[in-house]
């Protein structure tokens, strides 16, 4: 972790200053500053557009009743890419664009999803894992009739009525 902090707060700014110096030597200081400002504005517009698309995809996944895993990963990549685009410098802008542009963000999101470790979820009395269906869980527990094997969870409504005598106590 300390190495990551050294890279983030010492190495990256030094590399950015060096690259800005190289660009300023080639273009002079005025055009270099305009270019830095312009790529920040273009990056902000791009992040807003892609963020809106990612939000719509997230809402669509929720509306369809499925887990929005890819949408969450893409949203996180957009946030990180947006932060890099707002950081002054050309190196962070290139990395930010790679995370914001759909052409590069989608394959990176798929790679992250393939590498992610599934987390078992605690549901009721048993542990649900993404590879198990409700029918498997019922068969393992031996409860309720294991006649259905749908992936949709069921909801049971239990009504509890109190006697008037119980209220007097």
Tab-separated table of C-alpha atoms in Angstrom:
chain	number	residue	atom	x	y	z
A	1	UNK	CA	0.000	0.000	0.000
A	2	UNK	CA	2.747	2.547	0.780
A	3	UNK	CA	4.241	1.891	-2.671
A	4	UNK	CA	0.892	2.676	-4.276
A	5	UNK	CA	0.705	5.956	-2.344
A	6	UNK	CA	4.247	6.897	-3.407
A	7	UNK	CA	3.328	6.216	-7.028
A	8	UNK	CA	0.039	8.144	-6.782
A	9	UNK	CA	1.353	11.211	-4.968
A	10	UNK	CA	4.986	11.478	-6.052
A	11	UNK	CA	5.684	9.552	-9.260
A	12	UNK	CA	2.515	10.480	-11.192
A	13	UNK	CA	2.813	14.250	-10.555
A	14	UNK	CA	6.493	14.198	-11.514
A	15	UNK	CA	5.715	12.327	-14.739
A	16	UNK	CA	2.883	14.776	-15.468
A	17	UNK	CA	5.165	17.775	-14.962
A	18	UNK	CA	7.797	16.218	-17.218
A	19	UNK	CA	5.271	15.525	-20.010
A	20	UNK	CA	3.747	19.018	-19.662
A	21	UNK	CA	7.279	20.430	-19.951
A	22	UNK	CA	7.909	18.424	-23.121
A	23	UNK	CA	4.642	19.613	-24.662
A	24	UNK	CA	5.355	23.223	-23.609
A	25	UNK	CA	8.791	23.023	-25.262
A	26	UNK	CA	7.159	21.849	-28.478
A	27	UNK	CA	4.123	24.182	-28.477
A	28	UNK	CA	5.080	26.989	-26.054
A	29	UNK	CA	3.322	27.636	-22.755
A	30	UNK	CA	0.092	29.311	-23.991
A	31	UNK	CA	-1.084	26.569	-26.357
A	32	UNK	CA	-0.100	23.923	-23.782
A	33	UNK	CA	-2.341	25.518	-21.142
A	34	UNK	CA	-5.185	25.859	-23.658
A	35	UNK	CA	-4.761	22.196	-24.598
A	36	UNK	CA	-4.890	21.149	-20.923
A	37	UNK	CA	-8.043	23.207	-20.393
A	38	UNK	CA	-9.643	21.914	-23.582
A	39	UNK	CA	-9.061	18.242	-22.768
A	40	UNK	CA	-10.570	18.764	-19.299
A	41	UNK	CA	-13.709	20.327	-20.798
A	42	UNK	CA	-14.034	17.616	-23.459
A	43	UNK	CA	-13.483	14.976	-20.765
A	44	UNK	CA	-16.201	16.457	-18.549
A	45	UNK	CA	-18.691	16.482	-21.436
A	46	UNK	CA	-17.792	12.902	-22.334
A	47	UNK	CA	-18.117	11.723	-18.723
A	48	UNK	CA	-21.525	13.381	-18.449
A	49	UNK	CA	-22.780	11.719	-21.643
A	50	UNK	CA	-21.414	8.273	-20.808
A	51	UNK	CA	-22.536	8.588	-17.182
A	52	UNK	CA	-26.066	9.247	-18.361
A	53	UNK	CA	-25.943	6.158	-20.575
A	54	UNK	CA	-24.546	4.060	-17.713
A	55	UNK	CA	-27.307	5.283	-15.390
A	56	UNK	CA	-29.976	4.358	-17.942
A	57	UNK	CA	-28.441	0.891	-18.357
A	58	UNK	CA	-28.395	0.472	-14.567
A	59	UNK	CA	-32.060	1.472	-14.262
A	60	UNK	CA	-32.975	-0.833	-17.130
A	61	UNK	CA	-31.254	-3.788	-15.449
A	62	UNK	CA	-33.062	-3.095	-12.182
A	63	UNK	CA	-36.357	-2.773	-14.074
A	64	UNK	CA	-35.757	-6.151	-15.707
A	65	UNK	CA	-35.152	-7.709	-12.291
A	66	UNK	CA	-31.560	-8.724	-12.882
A	67	UNK	CA	-28.417	-7.932	-10.935
A	68	UNK	CA	-26.713	-4.930	-12.591
A	69	UNK	CA	-23.166	-6.265	-12.187
A	70	UNK	CA	-21.733	-5.008	-15.485
A	71	UNK	CA	-23.507	-1.699	-15.070
A	72	UNK	CA	-21.956	-1.204	-11.627
A	73	UNK	CA	-18.484	-2.057	-12.931
A	74	UNK	CA	-18.876	0.326	-15.863
A	75	UNK	CA	-20.145	3.054	-13.539
A	76	UNK	CA	-17.133	2.620	-11.266
A	77	UNK	CA	-14.798	2.797	-14.255
A	78	UNK	CA	-16.559	5.986	-15.368
A	79	UNK	CA	-16.110	7.557	-11.941
A	80	UNK	CA	-12.428	6.693	-11.832
A	81	UNK	CA	-11.929	7.831	-15.427
A	82	UNK	CA	-13.717	11.110	-14.695
A	83	UNK	CA	-11.451	11.754	-11.731
A	84	UNK	CA	-8.406	11.117	-13.907
A	85	UNK	CA	-9.740	13.462	-16.599
A	86	UNK	CA	-10.213	16.252	-14.074
A	87	UNK	CA	-6.651	15.823	-12.812
A	88	UNK	CA	-4.436	18.247	-14.726
A	89	UNK	CA	-1.986	16.506	-17.026
A	90	UNK	CA	-1.754	14.597	-20.252
A	91	UNK	CA	-0.859	11.148	-18.878
A	92	UNK	CA	-3.859	11.010	-16.523
A	93	UNK	CA	-6.073	12.328	-19.330
A	94	UNK	CA	-5.054	9.476	-21.617
A	95	UNK	CA	-5.750	6.936	-18.853
A	96	UNK	CA	-9.049	8.665	-18.030
A	97	UNK	CA	-10.151	8.586	-21.660
A	98	UNK	CA	-9.372	4.865	-21.790
A	99	UNK	CA	-11.749	4.349	-18.851
A	100	UNK	CA	-14.471	6.655	-20.179
A	101	UNK	CA	-14.650	5.760	-23.878
A	102	UNK	CA	-17.045	2.826	-24.454
A	103	UNK	CA	-14.645	1.192	-26.915
A	104	UNK	CA	-12.058	0.575	-24.187
A	105	UNK	CA	-14.291	0.614	-21.083
A	106	UNK	CA	-16.481	-2.360	-22.113
A	107	UNK	CA	-13.613	-4.866	-22.601
A	108	UNK	CA	-12.014	-3.702	-19.356
A	109	UNK	CA	-15.328	-4.166	-17.524
A	110	UNK	CA	-15.655	-7.713	-18.928
A	111	UNK	CA	-12.102	-8.489	-17.793
A	112	UNK	CA	-12.842	-7.205	-14.300
A	113	UNK	CA	-16.042	-9.251	-14.163
A	114	UNK	CA	-14.178	-12.416	-15.187
A	115	UNK	CA	-11.541	-11.811	-12.517
A	116	UNK	CA	-14.005	-10.956	-9.746
A	117	UNK	CA	-14.513	-13.523	-7.033
A	118	UNK	CA	-18.194	-14.342	-6.411
A	119	UNK	CA	-19.324	-13.411	-2.912
A	120	UNK	CA	-21.773	-15.788	-1.243
A	121	UNK	CA	-24.919	-14.037	-0.031
A	122	UNK	CA	-26.585	-14.820	3.285
A	123	UNK	CA	-30.282	-15.363	2.567
A	124	UNK	CA	-32.585	-16.737	5.222
A	125	UNK	CA	-31.012	-19.745	6.892
A	126	UNK	CA	-28.807	-20.931	4.048
A	127	UNK	CA	-25.970	-19.436	2.078
A	128	UNK	CA	-26.779	-18.603	-1.526
A	129	UNK	CA	-24.033	-18.583	-4.062
A	130	UNK	CA	-24.464	-17.381	-7.637
A	131	UNK	CA	-24.070	-20.957	-8.889
A	132	UNK	CA	-26.966	-22.353	-6.814
A	133	UNK	CA	-30.649	-22.065	-7.564
A	134	UNK	CA	-33.524	-21.900	-5.110
A	135	UNK	CA	-34.406	-25.499	-5.906
A	136	UNK	CA	-30.887	-26.641	-4.978
A	137	UNK	CA	-31.123	-24.826	-1.652
A	138	UNK	CA	-34.506	-26.370	-0.859
A	139	UNK	CA	-33.263	-29.841	-1.734
A	140	UNK	CA	-30.219	-29.361	0.530
A	141	UNK	CA	-32.283	-28.096	3.454
A	142	UNK	CA	-35.068	-30.624	3.007
A	143	UNK	CA	-37.695	-27.973	3.740
A	144	UNK	CA	-40.865	-27.140	1.837
A	145	UNK	CA	-41.635	-29.150	-1.286
A	146	UNK	CA	-38.715	-28.947	-3.712
A	147	UNK	CA	-40.935	-29.087	-6.757
A	148	UNK	CA	-39.809	-25.863	-8.420
A	149	UNK	CA	-36.350	-24.954	-9.585
A	150	UNK	CA	-36.856	-21.377	-10.722
A	151	UNK	CA	-34.164	-18.800	-10.116
A	152	UNK	CA	-36.724	-16.284	-8.848
A	153	UNK	CA	-36.928	-15.950	-5.063
A	154	UNK	CA	-40.315	-16.485	-3.478
A	155	UNK	CA	-41.958	-14.209	-0.955
A	156	UNK	CA	-44.056	-15.652	1.830
A	157	UNK	CA	-46.524	-13.442	3.669
A	158	UNK	CA	-47.251	-14.448	7.228
A	159	UNK	CA	-50.175	-12.949	9.073
A	160	UNK	CA	-50.162	-12.827	12.847
A	161	UNK	CA	-53.378	-12.032	14.692
A	162	UNK	CA	-53.558	-11.152	18.326
A	163	UNK	CA	-56.435	-11.953	20.618
A	164	UNK	CA	-58.072	-9.095	22.508
A	165	UNK	CA	-57.149	-10.836	25.755
A	166	UNK	CA	-53.431	-10.539	24.861
A	167	UNK	CA	-53.780	-6.755	24.577
A	168	UNK	CA	-55.136	-6.455	28.141
A	169	UNK	CA	-52.051	-8.059	29.653
